[in-house]
Amino acid sequence: ADGYGDGKSSAQVVNAKRYDYKWENIFNYDFKLADVHNFTLTGVTSWEKNQRENSSILGYNINWDKYLFHNLGATDLTSRVASSSYTGSQMLSFVGRINYSYMGRYLLTLSNRWDGASILAEGNKWDNFPAAALAWRISEEAFMSSFDNVNNLKLRVGYGVTGNAGAAPYSTLSFGVAGSNLAFQETPAPYYMFSKNIANKALEWEKSYNLNVGVDLNMYDNRLNLTLELYNTDTKDILFQRNLPASMGGFKTENYSI
């Protein structure tokens, strides 16, 4: 039991549960054609579920401090406050990738990812994210044979799309909030109002379009390693929480950043 500034004693029980599940399957298949064409096929499935459950009960004026929080029935009946909450989200993903190598000199990677997120709006839950990359291992060419100190020299370029669904669960829904501190003269009465978040029925994936050009150099039995990277990322449909004017039914809230 804890003492409060107004002299009341209190007892409280809080239960919080968190469940995180993840199940992944990875398939790889390697094969070679004519001793110069090497292929690697990869398939991935991934399922993820996150769940949060919280409940609490608080009571004041406990009649014997030694009960601590083990007998909330000993608190004033009219002072008890109970609350509970639940949040859950799921994501399902499929990935396909092909790696190709010609004599270890010319490399190609093609991939595509399909992701579905429960927290996004109906019709926007699923999207695909393709990617491609090319590489030339220059050090494997015949004209590099005189450069004994060069172990690896590779030029590469890649382009791909990545996605982010990192909004808060239930951002596509509007909720009513109940209160009880409304009264008609001496008669208490409940009231209801909209939550501070206005639903976004068009919530979709945030996408980043990435271009990367790089050079890798390894020399002197790989004792010296140098890498040069040039990249550009263009992100569209950024997910963030925005304050709306009161004329639209919104009011100030904390900014949401990813």
Short mmCIF file of C-alpha atoms in Angstrom, two decimals, residues 1-251:
data_model
loop_
_atom_site.label_atom_id
_atom_site.label_comp_id
_atom_site.label_asym_id
_atom_site.label_seq_id
_atom_site.Cartn_x
_atom_site.Cartn_y
_atom_site.Cartn_z
CA ALA A 1 0.00 0.00 0.00
CA ASP A 2 1.25 3.49 -0.83
CA GLY A 3 0.34 6.79 0.72
CA TYR A 4 -0.89 9.57 -1.56
CA GLY A 5 -0.70 13.28 -0.99
CA ASP A 6 -4.37 13.41 -0.08
CA GLY A 7 -3.84 10.91 2.74
CA LYS A 8 -5.50 7.99 0.95
CA SER A 9 -3.92 4.55 0.90
CA SER A 10 -4.01 2.57 -2.33
CA ALA A 11 -3.27 -0.84 -3.76
CA GLN A 12 -2.83 -1.79 -7.40
CA VAL A 13 -2.24 -4.89 -9.51
CA VAL A 14 -0.85 -4.58 -13.04
CA ASN A 15 -0.52 -7.47 -15.50
CA ALA A 16 1.40 -7.08 -18.75
CA LYS A 17 1.92 -9.82 -21.32
CA ARG A 18 3.93 -9.69 -24.52
CA TYR A 19 3.97 -12.35 -27.22
CA ASP A 20 6.26 -12.29 -30.24
CA TYR A 21 6.18 -15.12 -32.77
CA LYS A 22 8.30 -15.55 -35.87
CA TRP A 23 8.41 -18.47 -38.30
CA GLU A 24 10.72 -18.51 -41.30
CA ASN A 25 11.44 -21.07 -44.01
CA ILE A 26 14.42 -20.77 -46.36
CA PHE A 27 14.97 -22.86 -49.49
CA ASN A 28 18.22 -22.87 -51.47
CA TYR A 29 19.05 -24.74 -54.66
CA ASP A 30 22.41 -24.55 -56.48
CA PHE A 31 23.14 -25.89 -59.93
CA LYS A 32 25.66 -25.43 -62.75
CA LEU A 33 25.37 -25.47 -66.54
CA ALA A 34 28.30 -26.18 -68.87
CA ASP A 35 30.74 -25.62 -65.99
CA VAL A 36 30.64 -21.83 -66.47
CA HIS A 37 27.09 -20.84 -65.56
CA ASN A 38 26.35 -21.00 -61.82
CA PHE A 39 22.85 -20.48 -60.47
CA THR A 40 21.51 -20.20 -56.93
CA LEU A 41 17.76 -20.09 -56.35
CA THR A 42 16.45 -18.91 -52.98
CA GLY A 43 12.92 -18.82 -51.63
CA VAL A 44 11.86 -17.46 -48.25
CA THR A 45 8.58 -17.37 -46.36
CA SER A 46 8.26 -15.41 -43.13
CA TRP A 47 5.37 -14.96 -40.69
CA GLU A 48 5.49 -12.63 -37.69
CA LYS A 49 2.91 -11.89 -35.01
CA ASN A 50 3.19 -9.39 -32.15
CA GLN A 51 0.68 -9.15 -29.33
CA ARG A 52 0.44 -6.97 -26.21
CA GLU A 53 -2.05 -7.43 -23.37
CA ASN A 54 -2.30 -5.15 -20.35
CA SER A 55 -4.74 -5.02 -17.45
CA SER A 56 -4.78 -3.26 -14.09
CA ILE A 57 -7.04 -2.56 -11.15
CA LEU A 58 -6.52 0.20 -8.61
CA GLY A 59 -8.36 0.81 -5.36
CA TYR A 60 -8.14 3.42 -2.58
CA ASN A 61 -8.77 3.40 1.16
CA ILE A 62 -7.62 -0.15 1.78
CA ASN A 63 -8.78 -1.11 5.26
CA TRP A 64 -5.57 -2.89 6.31
CA ASP A 65 -2.15 -2.04 4.92
CA LYS A 66 -0.80 -5.54 5.45
CA TYR A 67 -2.98 -6.79 2.62
CA LEU A 68 -0.67 -4.93 0.23
CA PHE A 69 -2.09 -5.71 -3.24
CA HIS A 70 -3.34 -9.22 -2.41
CA ASN A 71 -6.85 -8.20 -1.38
CA LEU A 72 -8.20 -5.40 -3.52
CA GLY A 73 -11.65 -6.30 -2.26
CA ALA A 74 -10.62 -4.52 0.91
CA THR A 75 -10.53 -1.17 -0.88
CA ASP A 76 -13.41 1.27 -1.18
CA LEU A 77 -15.77 -0.14 -3.81
CA THR A 78 -16.56 3.25 -5.33
CA SER A 79 -12.85 4.11 -5.71
CA ARG A 80 -11.81 1.12 -7.79
CA VAL A 81 -10.55 1.79 -11.30
CA ALA A 82 -10.09 -1.07 -13.77
CA SER A 83 -8.49 -0.79 -17.19
CA SER A 84 -7.26 -3.13 -19.90
CA SER A 85 -5.80 -2.91 -23.40
CA TYR A 86 -4.84 -5.14 -26.30
CA THR A 87 -2.80 -4.51 -29.44
CA GLY A 88 -1.84 -7.00 -32.10
CA SER A 89 -0.29 -6.99 -35.56
CA GLN A 90 0.86 -9.53 -38.13
CA MET A 91 3.10 -9.59 -41.18
CA LEU A 92 3.49 -12.23 -43.89
CA SER A 93 6.30 -12.17 -46.45
CA PHE A 94 7.42 -14.13 -49.50
CA VAL A 95 10.83 -13.65 -51.14
CA GLY A 96 12.25 -15.04 -54.37
CA ARG A 97 15.84 -14.53 -55.53
CA ILE A 98 18.08 -15.70 -58.39
CA ASN A 99 21.87 -15.38 -58.28
CA TYR A 100 23.78 -15.96 -61.51
CA SER A 101 27.53 -16.08 -62.06
CA TYR A 102 29.41 -16.51 -65.33
CA MET A 103 32.90 -17.91 -64.68
CA GLY A 104 32.97 -15.94 -61.42
CA ARG A 105 33.46 -12.71 -63.40
CA TYR A 106 30.01 -11.42 -64.22
CA LEU A 107 27.38 -11.55 -61.48
CA LEU A 108 23.66 -10.91 -61.60
CA THR A 109 21.08 -10.92 -58.79
CA LEU A 110 17.33 -10.56 -59.29
CA SER A 111 14.87 -10.62 -56.40
CA ASN A 112 11.37 -9.70 -55.44
CA ARG A 113 9.70 -9.47 -52.06
CA TRP A 114 5.96 -9.57 -51.35
CA ASP A 115 4.94 -8.23 -47.94
CA GLY A 116 1.55 -8.02 -46.27
CA ALA A 117 1.02 -5.97 -43.08
CA SER A 118 -2.17 -6.09 -41.02
CA ILE A 119 -1.81 -2.52 -39.74
CA LEU A 120 -2.27 -0.96 -43.19
CA ALA A 121 -5.59 -0.07 -44.81
CA GLU A 122 -7.75 -2.52 -46.71
CA GLY A 123 -6.56 -2.75 -50.30
CA ASN A 124 -3.08 -1.48 -49.33
CA LYS A 125 -1.91 -4.26 -47.04
CA TRP A 126 0.11 -6.03 -49.75
CA ASP A 127 2.86 -4.68 -51.98
CA ASN A 128 5.94 -5.96 -53.81
CA PHE A 129 9.52 -4.72 -53.65
CA PRO A 130 11.80 -5.69 -56.58
CA ALA A 131 15.58 -5.39 -56.70
CA ALA A 132 18.39 -6.06 -59.16
CA ALA A 133 22.19 -5.93 -58.97
CA LEU A 134 25.07 -6.35 -61.43
CA ALA A 135 28.74 -6.88 -60.64
CA TRP A 136 31.93 -7.23 -62.66
CA ARG A 137 34.86 -8.91 -60.94
CA ILE A 138 37.60 -7.15 -62.91
CA SER A 139 40.36 -8.96 -61.06
CA GLU A 140 39.31 -12.22 -62.80
CA GLU A 141 40.00 -10.83 -66.27
CA ALA A 142 43.11 -11.92 -68.15
CA PHE A 143 44.50 -8.38 -68.42
CA MET A 144 44.71 -8.26 -64.59
CA SER A 145 47.07 -11.22 -64.35
CA SER A 146 50.13 -8.95 -64.06
CA PHE A 147 48.75 -7.22 -60.98
CA ASP A 148 49.92 -9.75 -58.39
CA ASN A 149 49.10 -7.57 -55.41
CA VAL A 150 45.42 -7.24 -56.32
CA ASN A 151 43.33 -10.01 -54.77
CA ASN A 152 39.94 -8.63 -55.71
CA LEU A 153 38.67 -5.70 -57.77
CA LYS A 154 34.92 -5.56 -58.29
CA LEU A 155 32.61 -2.96 -59.79
CA ARG A 156 28.94 -3.24 -58.82
CA VAL A 157 25.65 -1.42 -59.29
CA GLY A 158 22.29 -2.13 -57.70
CA TYR A 159 18.76 -0.76 -57.68
CA GLY A 160 15.91 -1.81 -55.45
CA VAL A 161 12.78 -0.84 -53.56
CA THR A 162 12.33 -1.33 -49.83
CA GLY A 163 9.19 -0.89 -47.76
CA ASN A 164 8.26 0.24 -44.29
CA ALA A 165 4.91 -0.34 -42.55
CA GLY A 166 6.01 1.07 -39.19
CA ALA A 167 2.83 2.91 -38.27
CA ALA A 168 1.05 2.29 -34.99
CA PRO A 169 -1.46 -0.59 -34.93
CA TYR A 170 -5.08 0.42 -35.68
CA SER A 171 -4.04 3.66 -37.38
CA THR A 172 -6.74 2.97 -39.97
CA LEU A 173 -9.49 2.99 -37.32
CA SER A 174 -11.24 5.71 -35.33
CA PHE A 175 -12.12 5.10 -31.71
CA GLY A 176 -14.46 6.57 -29.15
CA VAL A 177 -13.05 7.46 -25.75
CA ALA A 178 -15.24 7.18 -22.67
CA GLY A 179 -15.01 9.42 -19.59
CA SER A 180 -16.89 9.65 -16.32
CA ASN A 181 -16.17 13.10 -14.86
CA LEU A 182 -19.30 14.69 -16.26
CA ALA A 183 -22.17 15.53 -13.92
CA PHE A 184 -25.67 16.92 -13.99
CA GLN A 185 -25.82 18.76 -10.71
CA GLU A 186 -24.81 16.02 -8.26
CA THR A 187 -25.51 13.09 -10.61
CA PRO A 188 -22.41 11.67 -12.36
CA ALA A 189 -22.75 10.72 -16.00
CA PRO A 190 -20.49 9.16 -18.61
CA TYR A 191 -19.50 10.93 -21.80
CA TYR A 192 -17.90 9.87 -25.09
CA MET A 193 -15.59 11.64 -27.51
CA PHE A 194 -13.41 10.79 -30.48
CA SER A 195 -9.81 9.83 -29.83
CA LYS A 196 -7.06 12.28 -30.78
CA ASN A 197 -6.15 10.12 -33.80
CA ILE A 198 -8.25 10.42 -36.93
CA ALA A 199 -8.30 7.23 -38.98
CA ASN A 200 -6.39 7.09 -42.24
CA LYS A 201 -8.33 4.83 -44.58
CA ALA A 202 -5.65 5.20 -47.28
CA LEU A 203 -2.65 4.16 -45.14
CA GLU A 204 -0.16 2.35 -47.37
CA TRP A 205 3.45 1.23 -47.53
CA GLU A 206 6.23 3.76 -47.26
CA LYS A 207 8.65 3.05 -50.12
CA SER A 208 12.32 3.88 -50.58
CA TYR A 209 13.89 3.68 -54.06
CA ASN A 210 17.60 2.95 -53.68
CA LEU A 211 20.41 3.28 -56.25
CA ASN A 212 23.90 2.15 -55.30
CA VAL A 213 27.21 2.11 -57.20
CA GLY A 214 30.31 0.70 -55.56
CA VAL A 215 33.90 -0.44 -56.07
CA ASP A 216 35.64 -3.04 -53.86
CA LEU A 217 39.43 -3.38 -53.81
CA ASN A 218 41.40 -5.98 -51.82
CA MET A 219 45.20 -6.00 -51.99
CA TYR A 220 48.30 -7.55 -50.44
CA ASP A 221 46.70 -10.86 -49.43
CA ASN A 222 43.59 -8.99 -48.28
CA ARG A 223 45.54 -6.93 -45.76
CA LEU A 224 44.36 -3.73 -47.45
CA ASN A 225 40.64 -3.40 -48.17
CA LEU A 226 39.09 -0.34 -49.79
CA THR A 227 35.45 0.33 -50.65
CA LEU A 228 33.92 3.28 -52.48
CA GLU A 229 30.14 3.74 -52.25
CA LEU A 230 27.86 6.15 -54.10
CA TYR A 231 24.18 5.90 -53.33
CA ASN A 232 20.91 7.76 -53.59
CA THR A 233 17.62 7.04 -51.78
CA ASP A 234 14.27 8.57 -52.67
CA THR A 235 11.55 7.88 -50.08
CA LYS A 236 7.87 8.36 -50.89
CA ASP A 237 4.64 8.14 -48.90
CA ILE A 238 6.48 8.68 -45.61
CA LEU A 239 4.61 7.42 -42.55
CA PHE A 240 4.35 9.92 -39.71
CA GLN A 241 1.74 11.29 -37.38
CA ARG A 242 0.61 14.79 -38.24
CA ASN A 243 -1.16 17.39 -36.15
CA LEU A 244 -4.46 18.46 -37.69
CA PRO A 245 -6.25 21.78 -37.17
CA ALA A 246 -9.22 21.90 -34.84
CA SER A 247 -11.44 22.75 -37.81
CA MET A 248 -10.88 19.19 -39.03
CA GLY A 249 -11.58 17.64 -35.65
CA GLY A 250 -7.95 17.25 -34.65
CA PHE A 251 -5.98 18.60 -31.74
#
